[in-house]
mmCIF file with all atom_site columns, C-alpha atoms in Angstrom:
data_model
loop_
_atom_site.group_PDB
_atom_site.id
_atom_site.type_symbol
_atom_site.label_atom_id
_atom_site.label_alt_id
_atom_site.label_comp_id
_atom_site.label_asym_id
_atom_site.label_entity_id
_atom_site.label_seq_id
_atom_site.pdbx_PDB_ins_code
_atom_site.Cartn_x
_atom_site.Cartn_y
_atom_site.Cartn_z
_atom_site.occupancy
_atom_site.B_iso_or_equiv
_atom_site.pdbx_formal_charge
_atom_site.auth_seq_id
_atom_site.auth_comp_id
_atom_site.auth_asym_id
_atom_site.auth_atom_id
_atom_site.pdbx_PDB_model_num
ATOM 1   C CA . GLY N 1 1   ? 95.246 -40.166 -47.023 1.00 73.00 ? 1   GLY N CA 1
ATOM 2   C CA . GLU N 1 2   ? 91.575 -40.851 -47.133 1.00 83.00 ? 2   GLU N CA 1
ATOM 3   C CA . ASN N 1 3   ? 89.679 -39.168 -49.813 1.00 91.00 ? 3   ASN N CA 1
ATOM 4   C CA . VAL N 1 4   ? 86.020 -38.901 -51.090 1.00 96.00 ? 4   VAL N CA 1
ATOM 5   C CA . GLU N 1 5   ? 85.375 -37.419 -54.480 1.00 97.00 ? 5   GLU N CA 1
ATOM 6   C CA . GLN N 1 6   ? 81.723 -36.248 -55.361 1.00 98.00 ? 6   GLN N CA 1
ATOM 7   C CA . HIS N 1 7   ? 80.228 -35.593 -58.713 1.00 98.00 ? 7   HIS N CA 1
ATOM 8   C CA . PRO N 1 8   ? 78.776 -33.291 -60.051 1.00 97.00 ? 8   PRO N CA 1
ATOM 9   C CA . SER N 1 9   ? 79.202 -30.220 -57.868 1.00 97.00 ? 9   SER N CA 1
ATOM 10  C CA . THR N 1 10  ? 75.938 -28.761 -59.306 1.00 98.00 ? 10  THR N CA 1
ATOM 11  C CA . LEU N 1 11  ? 72.924 -30.509 -60.837 1.00 98.00 ? 11  LEU N CA 1
ATOM 12  C CA . SER N 1 12  ? 69.731 -28.927 -62.181 1.00 98.00 ? 12  SER N CA 1
ATOM 13  C CA . VAL N 1 13  ? 66.744 -30.989 -62.941 1.00 98.00 ? 13  VAL N CA 1
ATOM 14  C CA . GLN N 1 14  ? 63.109 -30.603 -64.019 1.00 98.00 ? 14  GLN N CA 1
ATOM 15  C CA . GLU N 1 15  ? 60.468 -31.520 -61.289 1.00 98.00 ? 15  GLU N CA 1
ATOM 16  C CA . GLY N 1 16  ? 59.542 -35.137 -61.927 1.00 98.00 ? 16  GLY N CA 1
ATOM 17  C CA . ASP N 1 17  ? 62.890 -36.100 -63.271 1.00 98.00 ? 17  ASP N CA 1
ATOM 18  C CA . SER N 1 18  ? 65.559 -38.272 -61.625 1.00 98.00 ? 18  SER N CA 1
ATOM 19  C CA . ALA N 1 19  ? 68.796 -37.067 -59.997 1.00 98.00 ? 19  ALA N CA 1
ATOM 20  C CA . VAL N 1 20  ? 71.790 -39.063 -59.618 1.00 98.00 ? 20  VAL N CA 1
ATOM 21  C CA . ILE N 1 21  ? 74.926 -38.165 -57.552 1.00 98.00 ? 21  ILE N CA 1
ATOM 22  C CA . LYS N 1 22  ? 78.036 -40.252 -57.589 1.00 98.00 ? 22  LYS N CA 1
ATOM 23  C CA . CYS N 1 23  ? 80.961 -40.588 -55.137 1.00 98.00 ? 23  CYS N CA 1
ATOM 24  C CA . THR N 1 24  ? 84.389 -42.579 -55.139 1.00 98.00 ? 24  THR N CA 1
ATOM 25  C CA . TYR N 1 25  ? 86.344 -43.221 -51.991 1.00 96.00 ? 25  TYR N CA 1
ATOM 26  C CA . SER N 1 26  ? 89.988 -44.299 -51.466 1.00 94.00 ? 26  SER N CA 1
ATOM 27  C CA . ASP N 1 27  ? 90.136 -46.424 -48.257 1.00 90.00 ? 27  ASP N CA 1
ATOM 28  C CA . SER N 1 28  ? 89.321 -50.029 -49.079 1.00 89.00 ? 28  SER N CA 1
ATOM 29  C CA . ALA N 1 29  ? 88.571 -50.540 -45.310 1.00 88.00 ? 29  ALA N CA 1
ATOM 30  C CA . SER N 1 30  ? 85.573 -48.126 -45.437 1.00 90.00 ? 30  SER N CA 1
ATOM 31  C CA . ASN N 1 31  ? 82.384 -49.970 -44.493 1.00 89.00 ? 31  ASN N CA 1
ATOM 32  C CA . TYR N 1 32  ? 79.710 -47.432 -43.936 1.00 91.00 ? 32  TYR N CA 1
ATOM 33  C CA . PHE N 1 33  ? 78.473 -44.763 -46.444 1.00 95.00 ? 33  PHE N CA 1
ATOM 34  C CA . PRO N 1 34  ? 75.948 -42.262 -45.353 1.00 96.00 ? 34  PRO N CA 1
ATOM 35  C CA . TRP N 1 35  ? 74.319 -39.430 -47.436 1.00 98.00 ? 35  TRP N CA 1
ATOM 36  C CA . TYR N 1 36  ? 73.270 -36.137 -45.908 1.00 98.00 ? 36  TYR N CA 1
ATOM 37  C CA . LYS N 1 37  ? 70.937 -33.373 -47.191 1.00 98.00 ? 37  LYS N CA 1
ATOM 38  C CA . GLN N 1 38  ? 71.759 -29.848 -46.011 1.00 97.00 ? 38  GLN N CA 1
ATOM 39  C CA . GLU N 1 39  ? 69.090 -27.030 -46.400 1.00 97.00 ? 39  GLU N CA 1
ATOM 40  C CA . LEU N 1 40  ? 70.239 -23.444 -46.474 1.00 94.00 ? 40  LEU N CA 1
ATOM 41  C CA . GLY N 1 41  ? 71.174 -22.301 -42.926 1.00 93.00 ? 41  GLY N CA 1
ATOM 42  C CA . LYS N 1 42  ? 70.830 -25.696 -41.282 1.00 95.00 ? 42  LYS N CA 1
ATOM 43  C CA . GLY N 1 43  ? 72.879 -28.656 -40.176 1.00 96.00 ? 43  GLY N CA 1
ATOM 44  C CA . PRO N 1 44  ? 73.233 -31.662 -42.466 1.00 97.00 ? 44  PRO N CA 1
ATOM 45  C CA . GLN N 1 45  ? 70.575 -34.251 -41.918 1.00 96.00 ? 45  GLN N CA 1
ATOM 46  C CA . LEU N 1 46  ? 70.999 -38.032 -42.750 1.00 95.00 ? 46  LEU N CA 1
ATOM 47  C CA . ILE N 1 47  ? 68.643 -39.141 -45.436 1.00 97.00 ? 47  ILE N CA 1
ATOM 48  C CA . ILE N 1 48  ? 70.011 -42.701 -46.138 1.00 97.00 ? 48  ILE N CA 1
ATOM 49  C CA . ASP N 1 49  ? 72.989 -44.894 -45.450 1.00 94.00 ? 49  ASP N CA 1
ATOM 50  C CA . ILE N 1 50  ? 74.359 -48.138 -46.628 1.00 94.00 ? 50  ILE N CA 1
ATOM 51  C CA . ARG N 1 51  ? 76.769 -50.653 -45.173 1.00 90.00 ? 51  ARG N CA 1
ATOM 52  C CA . SER N 1 52  ? 79.364 -52.620 -47.017 1.00 84.00 ? 52  SER N CA 1
ATOM 53  C CA . ASN N 1 53  ? 77.512 -55.844 -46.876 1.00 83.00 ? 53  ASN N CA 1
ATOM 54  C CA . VAL N 1 54  ? 74.691 -54.581 -48.892 1.00 82.00 ? 54  VAL N CA 1
ATOM 55  C CA . GLY N 1 55  ? 74.582 -53.639 -52.525 1.00 91.00 ? 55  GLY N CA 1
ATOM 56  C CA . GLU N 1 56  ? 71.584 -51.320 -52.541 1.00 95.00 ? 56  GLU N CA 1
ATOM 57  C CA . LYS N 1 57  ? 69.061 -49.637 -50.345 1.00 94.00 ? 57  LYS N CA 1
ATOM 58  C CA . LYS N 1 58  ? 65.851 -47.918 -50.936 1.00 96.00 ? 58  LYS N CA 1
ATOM 59  C CA . ASP N 1 59  ? 63.571 -45.605 -48.988 1.00 95.00 ? 59  ASP N CA 1
ATOM 60  C CA . GLN N 1 60  ? 60.578 -44.334 -50.836 1.00 96.00 ? 60  GLN N CA 1
ATOM 61  C CA . ARG N 1 61  ? 62.026 -42.017 -53.680 1.00 97.00 ? 61  ARG N CA 1
ATOM 62  C CA . ILE N 1 62  ? 65.696 -42.268 -52.697 1.00 98.00 ? 62  ILE N CA 1
ATOM 63  C CA . ALA N 1 63  ? 68.086 -45.181 -53.159 1.00 98.00 ? 63  ALA N CA 1
ATOM 64  C CA . VAL N 1 64  ? 71.712 -45.810 -52.702 1.00 98.00 ? 64  VAL N CA 1
ATOM 65  C CA . THR N 1 65  ? 73.912 -48.272 -54.460 1.00 97.00 ? 65  THR N CA 1
ATOM 66  C CA . LEU N 1 66  ? 77.476 -49.402 -53.539 1.00 96.00 ? 66  LEU N CA 1
ATOM 67  C CA . ASN N 1 67  ? 80.114 -51.095 -55.681 1.00 95.00 ? 67  ASN N CA 1
ATOM 68  C CA . LYS N 1 68  ? 82.898 -52.074 -53.336 1.00 93.00 ? 68  LYS N CA 1
ATOM 69  C CA . THR N 1 69  ? 85.051 -53.474 -56.097 1.00 93.00 ? 69  THR N CA 1
ATOM 70  C CA . ALA N 1 70  ? 85.162 -50.151 -57.917 1.00 94.00 ? 70  ALA N CA 1
ATOM 71  C CA . LYS N 1 71  ? 84.831 -48.124 -54.509 1.00 95.00 ? 71  LYS N CA 1
ATOM 72  C CA . HIS N 1 72  ? 81.786 -46.287 -56.082 1.00 96.00 ? 72  HIS N CA 1
ATOM 73  C CA . PHE N 1 73  ? 78.441 -45.377 -54.328 1.00 97.00 ? 73  PHE N CA 1
ATOM 74  C CA . SER N 1 74  ? 75.587 -43.349 -55.654 1.00 98.00 ? 74  SER N CA 1
ATOM 75  C CA . LEU N 1 75  ? 72.517 -41.526 -54.619 1.00 98.00 ? 75  LEU N CA 1
ATOM 76  C CA . HIS N 1 76  ? 69.376 -41.772 -56.770 1.00 98.00 ? 76  HIS N CA 1
ATOM 77  C CA . ILE N 1 77  ? 66.375 -39.588 -56.326 1.00 98.00 ? 77  ILE N CA 1
ATOM 78  C CA . THR N 1 78  ? 63.429 -40.401 -58.398 1.00 98.00 ? 78  THR N CA 1
ATOM 79  C CA . GLU N 1 79  ? 60.226 -38.138 -59.070 1.00 98.00 ? 79  GLU N CA 1
ATOM 80  C CA . THR N 1 80  ? 62.159 -35.007 -57.837 1.00 98.00 ? 80  THR N CA 1
ATOM 81  C CA . GLN N 1 81  ? 60.235 -32.300 -56.048 1.00 97.00 ? 81  GLN N CA 1
ATOM 82  C CA . PRO N 1 82  ? 61.041 -28.743 -55.485 1.00 96.00 ? 82  PRO N CA 1
ATOM 83  C CA . GLU N 1 83  ? 61.759 -29.416 -51.761 1.00 97.00 ? 83  GLU N CA 1
ATOM 84  C CA . ASP N 1 84  ? 64.464 -31.856 -52.764 1.00 98.00 ? 84  ASP N CA 1
ATOM 85  C CA . SER N 1 85  ? 66.492 -28.688 -53.643 1.00 98.00 ? 85  SER N CA 1
ATOM 86  C CA . ALA N 1 86  ? 69.529 -28.672 -51.206 1.00 98.00 ? 86  ALA N CA 1
ATOM 87  C CA . VAL N 1 87  ? 73.125 -29.552 -50.994 1.00 97.00 ? 87  VAL N CA 1
ATOM 88  C CA . TYR N 1 88  ? 73.770 -33.293 -50.674 1.00 98.00 ? 88  TYR N CA 1
ATOM 89  C CA . PHE N 1 89  ? 76.933 -34.756 -49.210 1.00 98.00 ? 89  PHE N CA 1
ATOM 90  C CA . CYS N 1 90  ? 78.189 -38.262 -49.260 1.00 98.00 ? 90  CYS N CA 1
ATOM 91  C CA . ALA N 1 91  ? 80.578 -39.576 -46.853 1.00 96.00 ? 91  ALA N CA 1
ATOM 92  C CA . ALA N 1 92  ? 82.694 -42.796 -46.067 1.00 94.00 ? 92  ALA N CA 1
ATOM 93  C CA . SER N 1 93  ? 83.889 -44.195 -42.823 1.00 91.00 ? 93  SER N CA 1
ATOM 94  C CA . TYR N 1 94  ? 87.461 -44.481 -41.833 1.00 85.00 ? 94  TYR N CA 1
ATOM 95  C CA . GLY N 1 95  ? 89.571 -44.963 -38.761 1.00 71.00 ? 95  GLY N CA 1
ATOM 96  C CA . GLY N 1 96  ? 88.154 -48.171 -37.556 1.00 70.00 ? 96  GLY N CA 1
ATOM 97  C CA . SER N 1 97  ? 85.937 -48.042 -34.498 1.00 65.00 ? 97  SER N CA 1
ATOM 98  C CA . GLN N 1 98  ? 86.022 -44.434 -33.926 1.00 72.00 ? 98  GLN N CA 1
ATOM 99  C CA . GLY N 1 99  ? 83.380 -44.031 -36.626 1.00 77.00 ? 99  GLY N CA 1
ATOM 100 C CA . ASN N 1 100 ? 85.044 -40.987 -38.357 1.00 90.00 ? 100 ASN N CA 1
ATOM 101 C CA . LEU N 1 101 ? 83.633 -39.921 -41.534 1.00 92.00 ? 101 LEU N CA 1
ATOM 102 C CA . ILE N 1 102 ? 85.273 -38.172 -44.478 1.00 94.00 ? 102 ILE N CA 1
ATOM 103 C CA . PHE N 1 103 ? 82.925 -36.199 -46.591 1.00 96.00 ? 103 PHE N CA 1
ATOM 104 C CA . GLY N 1 104 ? 82.710 -35.273 -50.424 1.00 97.00 ? 104 GLY N CA 1
ATOM 105 C CA . LYS N 1 105 ? 82.564 -31.674 -51.270 1.00 96.00 ? 105 LYS N CA 1
ATOM 106 C CA . GLY N 1 106 ? 78.902 -31.605 -51.795 1.00 97.00 ? 106 GLY N CA 1
ATOM 107 C CA . THR N 1 107 ? 76.366 -31.360 -54.832 1.00 97.00 ? 107 THR N CA 1
ATOM 108 C CA . LYS N 1 108 ? 74.012 -28.542 -54.924 1.00 97.00 ? 108 LYS N CA 1
ATOM 109 C CA . LEU N 1 109 ? 70.783 -29.859 -56.491 1.00 98.00 ? 109 LEU N CA 1
ATOM 110 C CA . SER N 1 110 ? 68.191 -27.551 -57.930 1.00 98.00 ? 110 SER N CA 1
ATOM 111 C CA . VAL N 1 111 ? 64.741 -28.791 -58.850 1.00 98.00 ? 111 VAL N CA 1
ATOM 112 C CA . LYS N 1 112 ? 62.877 -26.489 -61.276 1.00 96.00 ? 112 LYS N CA 1
ATOM 113 C CA . PRO N 1 113 ? 59.118 -26.495 -60.989 1.00 93.00 ? 113 PRO N CA 1
ATOM 114 C CA . ASP E 2 1   ? 66.811 -34.828 -34.323 1.00 55.00 ? 1   ASP E CA 1
ATOM 115 C CA . ALA E 2 2   ? 69.516 -35.907 -31.895 1.00 62.00 ? 2   ALA E CA 1
ATOM 116 C CA . GLY E 2 3   ? 68.946 -33.248 -29.323 1.00 92.00 ? 3   GLY E CA 1
ATOM 117 C CA . ILE E 2 4   ? 72.060 -31.158 -30.120 1.00 96.00 ? 4   ILE E CA 1
ATOM 118 C CA . THR E 2 5   ? 72.180 -27.448 -29.544 1.00 97.00 ? 5   THR E CA 1
ATOM 119 C CA . GLN E 2 6   ? 75.226 -25.172 -30.389 1.00 98.00 ? 6   GLN E CA 1
ATOM 120 C CA . SER E 2 7   ? 75.932 -21.737 -28.852 1.00 98.00 ? 7   SER E CA 1
ATOM 121 C CA . PRO E 2 8   ? 76.526 -19.098 -29.879 1.00 98.00 ? 8   PRO E CA 1
ATOM 122 C CA . ARG E 2 9   ? 74.824 -19.374 -33.215 1.00 97.00 ? 9   ARG E CA 1
ATOM 123 C CA . HIS E 2 10  ? 76.431 -16.423 -34.616 1.00 98.00 ? 10  HIS E CA 1
ATOM 124 C CA . LYS E 2 11  ? 79.671 -14.575 -33.315 1.00 98.00 ? 11  LYS E CA 1
ATOM 125 C CA . VAL E 2 12  ? 81.773 -11.810 -34.649 1.00 98.00 ? 12  VAL E CA 1
ATOM 126 C CA . THR E 2 13  ? 85.128 -11.451 -33.143 1.00 97.00 ? 13  THR E CA 1
ATOM 127 C CA . GLU E 2 14  ? 88.515 -9.806  -33.940 1.00 97.00 ? 14  GLU E CA 1
ATOM 128 C CA . THR E 2 15  ? 91.884 -11.342 -34.940 1.00 98.00 ? 15  THR E CA 1
ATOM 129 C CA . GLY E 2 16  ? 93.722 -12.479 -31.857 1.00 97.00 ? 16  GLY E CA 1
ATOM 130 C CA . THR E 2 17  ? 90.890 -12.876 -29.479 1.00 97.00 ? 17  THR E CA 1
ATOM 131 C CA . PRO E 2 18  ? 90.035 -16.323 -27.858 1.00 97.00 ? 18  PRO E CA 1
ATOM 132 C CA . VAL E 2 19  ? 86.797 -17.692 -28.840 1.00 98.00 ? 19  VAL E CA 1
ATOM 133 C CA . THR E 2 20  ? 84.973 -20.753 -27.486 1.00 98.00 ? 20  THR E CA 1
ATOM 134 C CA . LEU E 2 21  ? 82.027 -22.512 -28.987 1.00 98.00 ? 21  LEU E CA 1
ATOM 135 C CA . ARG E 2 22  ? 79.882 -24.980 -27.129 1.00 98.00 ? 22  ARG E CA 1
ATOM 136 C CA . CYS E 2 23  ? 78.104 -28.103 -28.169 1.00 98.00 ? 23  CYS E CA 1
ATOM 137 C CA . HIS E 2 24  ? 75.530 -29.595 -25.894 1.00 98.00 ? 24  HIS E CA 1
ATOM 138 C CA . GLN E 2 25  ? 73.598 -32.842 -26.307 1.00 97.00 ? 25  GLN E CA 1
ATOM 139 C CA . THR E 2 26  ? 70.871 -34.576 -24.547 1.00 96.00 ? 26  THR E CA 1
ATOM 140 C CA . GLU E 2 27  ? 71.158 -38.090 -26.157 1.00 91.00 ? 27  GLU E CA 1
ATOM 141 C CA . ASN E 2 28  ? 74.080 -39.496 -23.844 1.00 91.00 ? 28  ASN E CA 1
ATOM 142 C CA . HIS E 2 29  ? 75.943 -40.146 -27.008 1.00 91.00 ? 29  HIS E CA 1
ATOM 143 C CA . ARG E 2 30  ? 79.580 -41.317 -26.371 1.00 92.00 ? 30  ARG E CA 1
ATOM 144 C CA . TYR E 2 31  ? 81.177 -39.783 -29.498 1.00 93.00 ? 31  TYR E CA 1
ATOM 145 C CA . MET E 2 32  ? 81.198 -35.977 -30.303 1.00 95.00 ? 32  MET E CA 1
ATOM 146 C CA . TYR E 2 33  ? 82.747 -34.247 -33.281 1.00 96.00 ? 33  TYR E CA 1
ATOM 147 C CA . TRP E 2 34  ? 83.594 -30.619 -34.309 1.00 98.00 ? 34  TRP E CA 1
ATOM 148 C CA . TYR E 2 35  ? 83.731 -29.804 -38.128 1.00 98.00 ? 35  TYR E CA 1
ATOM 149 C CA . ARG E 2 36  ? 84.033 -26.740 -40.117 1.00 98.00 ? 36  ARG E CA 1
ATOM 150 C CA . GLN E 2 37  ? 82.371 -26.172 -43.374 1.00 97.00 ? 37  GLN E CA 1
ATOM 151 C CA . ASP E 2 38  ? 83.901 -23.828 -45.999 1.00 95.00 ? 38  ASP E CA 1
ATOM 152 C CA . PRO E 2 39  ? 82.766 -23.258 -49.661 1.00 90.00 ? 39  PRO E CA 1
ATOM 153 C CA . GLY E 2 40  ? 84.488 -25.694 -51.965 1.00 85.00 ? 40  GLY E CA 1
ATOM 154 C CA . HIS E 2 41  ? 85.753 -27.986 -48.991 1.00 88.00 ? 41  HIS E CA 1
ATOM 155 C CA . GLY E 2 42  ? 82.701 -29.596 -47.679 1.00 90.00 ? 42  GLY E CA 1
ATOM 156 C CA . LEU E 2 43  ? 82.876 -30.695 -44.015 1.00 95.00 ? 43  LEU E CA 1
ATOM 157 C CA . ARG E 2 44  ? 86.317 -31.328 -42.490 1.00 96.00 ? 44  ARG E CA 1
ATOM 158 C CA . LEU E 2 45  ? 86.997 -32.757 -39.181 1.00 95.00 ? 45  LEU E CA 1
ATOM 159 C CA . ILE E 2 46  ? 88.734 -30.619 -36.525 1.00 97.00 ? 46  ILE E CA 1
ATOM 160 C CA . HIS E 2 47  ? 88.801 -32.671 -33.348 1.00 97.00 ? 47  HIS E CA 1
ATOM 161 C CA . TYR E 2 48  ? 86.654 -35.468 -31.883 1.00 96.00 ? 48  TYR E CA 1
ATOM 162 C CA . SER E 2 49  ? 85.964 -37.149 -28.542 1.00 96.00 ? 49  SER E CA 1
ATOM 163 C CA . TYR E 2 50  ? 85.386 -40.703 -27.768 1.00 92.00 ? 50  TYR E CA 1
ATOM 164 C CA . GLY E 2 51  ? 84.487 -40.280 -24.083 1.00 92.00 ? 51  GLY E CA 1
ATOM 165 C CA . VAL E 2 52  ? 84.810 -37.764 -21.204 1.00 94.00 ? 52  VAL E CA 1
ATOM 166 C CA . LYS E 2 53  ? 88.377 -36.457 -21.233 1.00 93.00 ? 53  LYS E CA 1
ATOM 167 C CA . ASP E 2 54  ? 89.200 -38.443 -24.325 1.00 95.00 ? 54  ASP E CA 1
ATOM 168 C CA . THR E 2 55  ? 89.738 -36.595 -27.437 1.00 96.00 ? 55  THR E CA 1
ATOM 169 C CA . ASP E 2 56  ? 91.892 -36.600 -30.628 1.00 95.00 ? 56  ASP E CA 1
ATOM 170 C CA . LYS E 2 57  ? 92.720 -34.610 -33.562 1.00 95.00 ? 57  LYS E CA 1
ATOM 171 C CA . GLY E 2 58  ? 91.079 -34.607 -36.903 1.00 93.00 ? 58  GLY E CA 1
ATOM 172 C CA . GLU E 2 59  ? 92.146 -33.441 -40.474 1.00 91.00 ? 59  GLU E CA 1
ATOM 173 C CA . VAL E 2 60  ? 92.418 -29.693 -39.740 1.00 96.00 ? 60  VAL E CA 1
ATOM 174 C CA . SER E 2 61  ? 93.194 -29.326 -35.990 1.00 96.00 ? 61  SER E CA 1
ATOM 175 C CA . ASP E 2 62  ? 95.926 -26.563 -36.119 1.00 96.00 ? 62  ASP E CA 1
ATOM 176 C CA . GLY E 2 63  ? 94.822 -23.500 -34.150 1.00 96.00 ? 63  GLY E CA 1
ATOM 177 C CA . TYR E 2 64  ? 92.005 -25.424 -32.155 1.00 98.00 ? 64  TYR E CA 1
ATOM 178 C CA . SER E 2 65  ? 91.810 -27.097 -28.892 1.00 98.00 ? 65  SER E CA 1
ATOM 179 C CA . VAL E 2 66  ? 88.992 -29.071 -27.307 1.00 98.00 ? 66  VAL E CA 1
ATOM 180 C CA . SER E 2 67  ? 87.629 -30.135 -23.962 1.00 97.00 ? 67  SER E CA 1
ATOM 181 C CA . ARG E 2 68  ? 84.954 -32.506 -22.766 1.00 97.00 ? 68  ARG E CA 1
ATOM 182 C CA . SER E 2 69  ? 84.465 -32.512 -18.970 1.00 96.00 ? 69  SER E CA 1
ATOM 183 C CA . LYS E 2 70  ? 80.970 -34.049 -19.150 1.00 96.00 ? 70  LYS E CA 1
ATOM 184 C CA . THR E 2 71  ? 79.252 -36.348 -21.556 1.00 95.00 ? 71  THR E CA 1
ATOM 185 C CA . GLU E 2 72  ? 76.857 -33.754 -22.757 1.00 97.00 ? 72  GLU E CA 1
ATOM 186 C CA . ASP E 2 73  ? 79.154 -30.916 -23.498 1.00 98.00 ? 73  ASP E CA 1
ATOM 187 C CA . PHE E 2 74  ? 82.108 -30.600 -26.027 1.00 98.00 ? 74  PHE E CA 1
ATOM 188 C CA . LEU E 2 75  ? 83.813 -27.205 -26.210 1.00 98.00 ? 75  LEU E CA 1
ATOM 189 C CA . LEU E 2 76  ? 85.817 -25.977 -29.066 1.00 98.00 ? 76  LEU E CA 1
ATOM 190 C CA . THR E 2 77  ? 88.389 -23.076 -28.566 1.00 98.00 ? 77  THR E CA 1
ATOM 191 C CA . LEU E 2 78  ? 90.218 -20.898 -30.868 1.00 97.00 ? 78  LEU E CA 1
ATOM 192 C CA . GLU E 2 79  ? 93.076 -19.826 -28.646 1.00 94.00 ? 79  GLU E CA 1
ATOM 193 C CA . SER E 2 80  ? 93.873 -16.624 -30.930 1.00 97.00 ? 80  SER E CA 1
ATOM 194 C CA . ALA E 2 81  ? 91.316 -16.367 -33.718 1.00 97.00 ? 81  ALA E CA 1
ATOM 195 C CA . THR E 2 82  ? 92.532 -15.640 -37.166 1.00 98.00 ? 82  THR E CA 1
ATOM 196 C CA . SER E 2 83  ? 90.612 -14.756 -40.346 1.00 97.00 ? 83  SER E CA 1
ATOM 197 C CA . SER E 2 84  ? 91.244 -18.085 -41.794 1.00 97.00 ? 84  SER E CA 1
ATOM 198 C CA . GLN E 2 85  ? 89.133 -19.506 -39.049 1.00 98.00 ? 85  GLN E CA 1
ATOM 199 C CA . THR E 2 86  ? 86.091 -17.673 -40.477 1.00 98.00 ? 86  THR E CA 1
ATOM 200 C CA . SER E 2 87  ? 83.763 -20.515 -41.141 1.00 98.00 ? 87  SER E CA 1
ATOM 201 C CA . VAL E 2 88  ? 80.539 -22.368 -40.186 1.00 98.00 ? 88  VAL E CA 1
ATOM 202 C CA . TYR E 2 89  ? 81.195 -24.835 -37.309 1.00 98.00 ? 89  TYR E CA 1
ATOM 203 C CA . PHE E 2 90  ? 79.222 -27.906 -36.796 1.00 98.00 ? 90  PHE E CA 1
ATOM 204 C CA . CYS E 2 91  ? 78.988 -30.286 -33.908 1.00 98.00 ? 91  CYS E CA 1
ATOM 205 C CA . ALA E 2 92  ? 78.022 -33.879 -34.356 1.00 96.00 ? 92  ALA E CA 1
ATOM 206 C CA . THR E 2 93  ? 77.336 -36.740 -32.109 1.00 95.00 ? 93  THR E CA 1
ATOM 207 C CA . ARG E 2 94  ? 77.313 -40.533 -32.577 1.00 92.00 ? 94  ARG E CA 1
ATOM 208 C CA . GLY E 2 95  ? 76.007 -43.183 -29.956 1.00 85.00 ? 95  GLY E CA 1
ATOM 209 C CA . ALA E 2 96  ? 78.035 -46.306 -29.582 1.00 78.00 ? 96  ALA E CA 1
ATOM 210 C CA . ASP E 2 97  ? 75.037 -48.420 -29.937 1.00 65.00 ? 97  ASP E CA 1
ATOM 211 C CA . ARG E 2 98  ? 73.862 -46.802 -33.210 1.00 54.00 ? 98  ARG E CA 1
ATOM 212 C CA . GLY E 2 99  ? 76.569 -47.790 -35.505 1.00 65.00 ? 99  GLY E CA 1
ATOM 213 C CA . GLU E 2 100 ? 78.283 -45.160 -37.362 1.00 69.00 ? 100 GLU E CA 1
ATOM 214 C CA . THR E 2 101 ? 75.457 -42.662 -37.683 1.00 88.00 ? 101 THR E CA 1
ATOM 215 C CA . GLN E 2 102 ? 76.401 -39.192 -36.955 1.00 93.00 ? 102 GLN E CA 1
ATOM 216 C CA . TYR E 2 103 ? 73.844 -36.538 -36.159 1.00 94.00 ? 103 TYR E CA 1
ATOM 217 C CA . PHE E 2 104 ? 74.539 -32.890 -36.552 1.00 96.00 ? 104 PHE E CA 1
ATOM 218 C CA . GLY E 2 105 ? 73.661 -29.590 -34.868 1.00 97.00 ? 105 GLY E CA 1
ATOM 219 C CA . PRO E 2 106 ? 72.398 -26.541 -36.365 1.00 97.00 ? 106 PRO E CA 1
ATOM 220 C CA . GLY E 2 107 ? 75.829 -24.896 -36.707 1.00 98.00 ? 107 GLY E CA 1
ATOM 221 C CA . THR E 2 108 ? 77.650 -21.670 -35.504 1.00 98.00 ? 108 THR E CA 1
ATOM 222 C CA . ARG E 2 109 ? 78.567 -19.027 -37.994 1.00 98.00 ? 109 ARG E CA 1
ATOM 223 C CA . LEU E 2 110 ? 81.817 -17.297 -36.943 1.00 98.00 ? 110 LEU E CA 1
ATOM 224 C CA . LEU E 2 111 ? 83.383 -14.120 -38.601 1.00 98.00 ? 111 LEU E CA 1
ATOM 225 C CA . VAL E 2 112 ? 86.989 -13.153 -37.587 1.00 98.00 ? 112 VAL E CA 1
ATOM 226 C CA . LEU E 2 113 ? 87.588 -9.577  -38.534 1.00 97.00 ? 113 LEU E CA 1
#
């Protein structure tokens, strides 16, 4: 069945450094790849997404890259700040028009001041 | 914020009792989803709805049922709760005109003793 692998499961960086989280997916028909940030006790919030007709997308300090051939996509956070500390989830679409998502298991990012 | 509320936010119940969780949205989104979140498993889809009275199973549907009699409400029922259903439950919605973006509610923390 469909699967999304996410690495690493935990990531610790110093404030100001960059952080990279990587995901791979199995369904070659996937065409939508969102990233969510989840703070403690809250629901996941969309931070950036990318569709299969685009290779890279940026929004201020965050960027996502997509390699459809290799079925890889990655989240890049530059100039990290303590408020970036959270759990990040990648996801990939499946199931055609229903827009269902399958999620990675999450990466806990800690940014040390 | 897509105007999603979940109730109750916390619940403690005993094994064998029925439990109903409610998701309410004010965005007139067509699609609604129920996920469970457990350590080490990320977010897993339980059931989803693609319109009033139209529902389908997700990855982990055993022991759960859903109903959607109005656009704004999506109910998740545990017919006879078990300890393995202790989890955090998230509702999500997606509008037909917004592509595949899903927006999440704040979650319901359920403990089955």
